Amino acid sequence: MPLSNRPGYLPLLLRGLLAGLAAGLLAGGFAYLAGEPHINAAIAIEEAASGGAGGEAPLVERDIQSTVGLFLATGLYGVALGGILATAYTLLRRHLRTGSDTQAALGLAAAALTGIVVVPFLKYPPNPPAVGNPDTIDQRTAAYLAVLALGLVAVWAAVLAARTQSHQWRRAAAGTAAFLVVVGIAYTLLPTFHEVPADFPATLLWDFRISSLGTQAILWTALGIGFAGLITPARQKATVTAA
């Protein structure tokens, strides 16, 4: 059966898109307040290192990029993630061992945050505009996509390992061990890039990275909570109607 024909998929998809839009705008607000000052500081360092030569004028002014462009990007990104979360919920809900729709939605969001945000961040933390070698962008992109995929594999392995055990503490231990094994192998096999200039301010670098991680954490947390909040009343209404 095509996914679009599954009962209840389109209403769930719409709720996912709405939750994603709200989460994206919320994350955009955090990025504007906590991240943009660090980006501006990094750009100033880059311009100072080049003697003030800014090169070609940007097609879009920096002020517009950091406001309209930022919120547009995070909003669209949130909508896309909301659609993905709703689709994953539709496909995986029956396989999740919980009777709570809220727990199911929050669990999927937490798994995504861990697999596609935290795992890649610890191996390849983001760098501000002034950091990075343009000659290695293809290698860095490929490595990032690889660690992202392996992060999801690690989450999947943790779930499978946990289900082999009957006791709560054994499930936690087995899941944690499987997750760490996959992540450890991924981190060992994937290349490491050292492209941060020695004279780049360490505080600025880590402030930027933490703000980037915070943006993603807020987006996925808000998306999970928003989606769970939107689907629970819908499920309850469907149950009452069916009764």
Short mmCIF file of C-alpha atoms in Angstrom, two decimals:
data_model
loop_
_atom_site.label_atom_id
_atom_site.label_comp_id
_atom_site.label_asym_id
_atom_site.label_seq_id
_atom_site.Cartn_x
_atom_site.Cartn_y
_atom_site.Cartn_z
CA MET A 1 0.00 0.00 0.00
CA PRO A 2 1.41 3.43 -0.94
CA LEU A 3 2.35 5.51 2.07
CA SER A 4 -0.08 8.27 1.11
CA ASN A 5 -2.94 5.75 1.20
CA ARG A 6 -2.25 4.57 4.73
CA PRO A 7 -5.09 5.49 7.09
CA GLY A 8 -4.34 8.67 8.98
CA TYR A 9 -1.05 9.43 7.20
CA LEU A 10 -2.03 12.77 5.66
CA PRO A 11 -3.37 14.23 8.94
CA LEU A 12 -0.20 13.06 10.70
CA LEU A 13 1.93 14.55 7.94
CA LEU A 14 0.19 17.91 8.25
CA ARG A 15 0.72 17.88 12.00
CA GLY A 16 4.37 17.00 11.49
CA LEU A 17 4.82 19.88 9.03
CA LEU A 18 3.15 22.31 11.43
CA ALA A 19 5.22 21.14 14.39
CA GLY A 20 8.34 21.34 12.24
CA LEU A 21 7.60 24.91 11.17
CA ALA A 22 7.11 26.03 14.77
CA ALA A 23 10.25 24.18 15.90
CA GLY A 24 12.28 25.63 13.04
CA LEU A 25 11.26 29.20 13.85
CA LEU A 26 12.01 28.63 17.53
CA ALA A 27 15.43 27.24 16.67
CA GLY A 28 15.97 30.18 14.33
CA GLY A 29 15.33 32.57 17.20
CA PHE A 30 17.93 30.80 19.32
CA ALA A 31 20.41 30.77 16.43
CA TYR A 32 19.90 34.49 15.89
CA LEU A 33 20.49 35.35 19.54
CA ALA A 34 23.20 32.83 20.39
CA GLY A 35 24.86 32.01 17.07
CA GLU A 36 24.90 35.09 14.85
CA PRO A 37 27.23 37.14 17.12
CA HIS A 38 29.85 34.39 16.85
CA ILE A 39 29.45 34.20 13.07
CA ASN A 40 29.90 37.97 12.79
CA ALA A 41 33.02 37.77 14.95
CA ALA A 42 34.44 34.99 12.79
CA ILE A 43 33.72 36.96 9.61
CA ALA A 44 35.48 39.98 11.12
CA ILE A 45 38.54 37.82 11.84
CA GLU A 46 38.51 36.51 8.29
CA GLU A 47 38.29 40.01 6.84
CA ALA A 48 41.07 41.26 9.10
CA ALA A 49 43.31 38.37 8.03
CA SER A 50 42.73 39.25 4.37
CA GLY A 51 43.60 42.90 4.98
CA GLY A 52 40.01 44.08 4.84
CA ALA A 53 39.49 42.86 1.28
CA GLY A 54 36.00 41.48 1.23
CA GLY A 55 36.16 40.20 -2.37
CA GLU A 56 32.98 40.34 -4.43
CA ALA A 57 29.96 41.93 -2.83
CA PRO A 58 27.47 39.31 -1.58
CA LEU A 59 24.25 38.92 -3.53
CA VAL A 60 22.32 39.33 -0.28
CA GLU A 61 23.31 41.78 2.42
CA ARG A 62 24.60 40.29 5.65
CA ASP A 63 21.79 41.85 7.70
CA ILE A 64 19.18 40.15 5.52
CA GLN A 65 21.09 36.86 5.63
CA SER A 66 21.15 36.89 9.44
CA THR A 67 17.44 37.69 9.81
CA VAL A 68 15.15 36.83 6.91
CA GLY A 69 17.52 34.24 5.46
CA LEU A 70 18.15 32.59 8.81
CA PHE A 71 14.49 32.23 9.78
CA LEU A 72 13.54 31.13 6.27
CA ALA A 73 16.23 28.45 6.32
CA THR A 74 15.42 27.13 9.79
CA GLY A 75 11.69 27.26 9.10
CA LEU A 76 12.01 25.23 5.89
CA TYR A 77 14.46 22.86 7.55
CA GLY A 78 12.02 22.33 10.40
CA VAL A 79 9.16 21.66 7.97
CA ALA A 80 11.27 19.04 6.17
CA LEU A 81 12.21 17.36 9.44
CA GLY A 82 8.60 17.44 10.58
CA GLY A 83 7.57 15.61 7.43
CA ILE A 84 10.32 13.04 7.96
CA LEU A 85 9.30 12.52 11.60
CA ALA A 86 5.63 12.06 10.66
CA THR A 87 6.60 9.56 7.96
CA ALA A 88 8.88 7.65 10.33
CA TYR A 89 6.11 7.60 12.92
CA THR A 90 3.66 6.19 10.39
CA LEU A 91 6.05 3.45 9.29
CA LEU A 92 7.47 2.51 12.68
CA ARG A 93 4.63 3.10 15.16
CA ARG A 94 3.46 -0.51 15.17
CA HIS A 95 7.01 -1.72 15.86
CA LEU A 96 7.56 0.55 18.86
CA ARG A 97 6.95 -1.29 22.11
CA THR A 98 4.91 1.35 23.85
CA GLY A 99 1.20 1.96 24.10
CA SER A 100 1.72 5.70 24.40
CA ASP A 101 1.67 7.80 21.23
CA THR A 102 3.42 10.57 23.13
CA GLN A 103 6.29 8.29 24.14
CA ALA A 104 6.52 6.95 20.60
CA ALA A 105 6.82 10.43 19.08
CA LEU A 106 9.28 11.65 21.69
CA GLY A 107 11.33 8.47 21.36
CA LEU A 108 11.67 8.87 17.60
CA ALA A 109 12.68 12.51 17.99
CA ALA A 110 15.24 11.61 20.66
CA ALA A 111 16.65 8.84 18.47
CA ALA A 112 17.00 11.26 15.56
CA LEU A 113 18.65 13.89 17.76
CA THR A 114 21.15 11.32 18.98
CA GLY A 115 21.88 9.68 15.63
CA ILE A 116 21.96 12.61 13.22
CA VAL A 117 23.05 15.44 15.52
CA VAL A 118 25.03 14.30 18.57
CA VAL A 119 27.04 11.49 16.95
CA PRO A 120 28.19 13.62 13.96
CA PHE A 121 28.83 16.61 16.25
CA LEU A 122 31.28 14.71 18.45
CA LYS A 123 33.29 13.56 15.42
CA TYR A 124 32.98 16.59 13.16
CA PRO A 125 31.89 19.64 15.17
CA PRO A 126 30.86 22.58 12.95
CA ASN A 127 33.28 25.40 12.26
CA PRO A 128 32.56 29.10 11.74
CA PRO A 129 33.03 30.74 8.31
CA ALA A 130 36.70 31.63 8.88
CA VAL A 131 37.68 28.00 9.51
CA GLY A 132 38.06 25.27 6.89
CA ASN A 133 40.10 24.37 3.81
CA PRO A 134 38.09 24.72 0.56
CA ASP A 135 40.22 21.98 -1.01
CA THR A 136 38.88 19.35 1.40
CA ILE A 137 35.20 20.24 1.23
CA ASP A 138 34.30 17.14 -0.81
CA GLN A 139 36.11 14.81 1.60
CA ARG A 140 34.59 16.54 4.63
CA THR A 141 31.09 16.36 3.15
CA ALA A 142 31.43 12.65 2.36
CA ALA A 143 32.81 11.91 5.82
CA TYR A 144 30.00 13.85 7.48
CA LEU A 145 27.32 12.01 5.53
CA ALA A 146 28.99 8.72 6.45
CA VAL A 147 29.06 9.47 10.18
CA LEU A 148 25.45 10.67 10.00
CA ALA A 149 24.36 7.36 8.46
CA LEU A 150 26.43 5.39 10.97
CA GLY A 151 24.87 7.41 13.79
CA LEU A 152 21.45 6.12 12.74
CA VAL A 153 22.89 2.60 12.47
CA ALA A 154 24.21 2.96 16.02
CA VAL A 155 20.75 3.92 17.30
CA TRP A 156 19.19 1.00 15.42
CA ALA A 157 21.81 -1.39 16.83
CA ALA A 158 21.12 -0.11 20.33
CA VAL A 159 17.39 -0.78 19.97
CA LEU A 160 17.94 -4.29 18.62
CA ALA A 161 20.45 -5.14 21.35
CA ALA A 162 18.15 -3.82 24.08
CA ARG A 163 15.29 -5.99 22.84
CA THR A 164 17.36 -9.15 23.35
CA GLN A 165 17.24 -8.65 27.12
CA SER A 166 14.32 -9.11 29.49
CA HIS A 167 15.39 -7.05 32.50
CA GLN A 168 15.44 -3.26 32.47
CA TRP A 169 19.05 -2.78 33.52
CA ARG A 170 20.23 -5.44 31.06
CA ARG A 171 18.34 -3.74 28.25
CA ALA A 172 20.01 -0.44 29.12
CA ALA A 173 23.45 -2.05 29.30
CA ALA A 174 23.05 -3.98 26.05
CA GLY A 175 21.70 -0.97 24.17
CA THR A 176 24.46 1.31 25.44
CA ALA A 177 27.16 -1.23 24.60
CA ALA A 178 25.88 -1.77 21.05
CA PHE A 179 25.61 1.97 20.47
CA LEU A 180 29.15 2.64 21.71
CA VAL A 181 30.62 -0.21 19.65
CA VAL A 182 29.14 1.08 16.40
CA VAL A 183 30.07 4.69 17.18
CA GLY A 184 33.61 3.64 18.20
CA ILE A 185 34.12 1.75 14.95
CA ALA A 186 32.77 4.68 12.93
CA TYR A 187 35.00 7.21 14.68
CA THR A 188 38.04 4.97 14.19
CA LEU A 189 37.52 4.30 10.49
CA LEU A 190 36.50 7.78 9.39
CA PRO A 191 39.21 10.40 8.72
CA THR A 192 40.00 13.26 11.05
CA PHE A 193 40.40 16.83 9.82
CA HIS A 194 42.58 19.40 11.60
CA GLU A 195 41.85 22.69 9.86
CA VAL A 196 41.44 25.17 12.70
CA PRO A 197 44.22 27.80 12.53
CA ALA A 198 46.44 27.85 15.59
CA ASP A 199 45.75 31.54 16.15
CA PHE A 200 41.96 31.27 15.93
CA PRO A 201 40.34 32.16 19.29
CA ALA A 202 39.43 28.90 21.03
CA THR A 203 36.63 30.54 23.01
CA LEU A 204 34.95 31.86 19.85
CA LEU A 205 35.30 28.46 18.18
CA TRP A 206 33.62 26.56 20.99
CA ASP A 207 30.97 29.21 21.59
CA PHE A 208 30.01 28.84 17.93
CA ARG A 209 29.96 25.06 18.16
CA ILE A 210 27.88 25.02 21.33
CA SER A 211 25.39 27.46 19.85
CA SER A 212 25.12 25.27 16.75
CA LEU A 213 24.48 22.20 18.88
CA GLY A 214 21.96 24.15 20.95
CA THR A 215 20.09 25.16 17.81
CA GLN A 216 19.76 21.54 16.72
CA ALA A 217 18.80 20.39 20.21
CA ILE A 218 16.08 23.01 20.48
CA LEU A 219 14.77 22.17 17.03
CA TRP A 220 14.47 18.42 17.67
CA THR A 221 13.17 18.85 21.22
CA ALA A 222 10.51 21.33 20.13
CA LEU A 223 9.63 19.15 17.13
CA GLY A 224 9.22 16.04 19.27
CA ILE A 225 7.13 17.81 21.90
CA GLY A 226 5.06 19.69 19.32
CA PHE A 227 4.36 16.61 17.21
CA ALA A 228 3.48 14.54 20.28
CA GLY A 229 1.16 17.27 21.48
CA LEU A 230 -0.59 17.50 18.12
CA ILE A 231 -1.11 13.80 17.52
CA THR A 232 -2.33 12.86 21.00
CA PRO A 233 -5.63 14.84 20.81
CA ALA A 234 -6.14 13.51 17.29
CA ARG A 235 -5.70 9.92 18.46
CA GLN A 236 -8.04 10.46 21.37
CA LYS A 237 -10.67 11.99 19.09
CA ALA A 238 -10.38 9.08 16.65
CA THR A 239 -10.80 6.60 19.50
CA VAL A 240 -13.91 8.35 20.82
CA THR A 241 -15.39 8.54 17.33
CA ALA A 242 -14.75 4.86 16.71
CA ALA A 243 -16.38 3.96 20.01
#
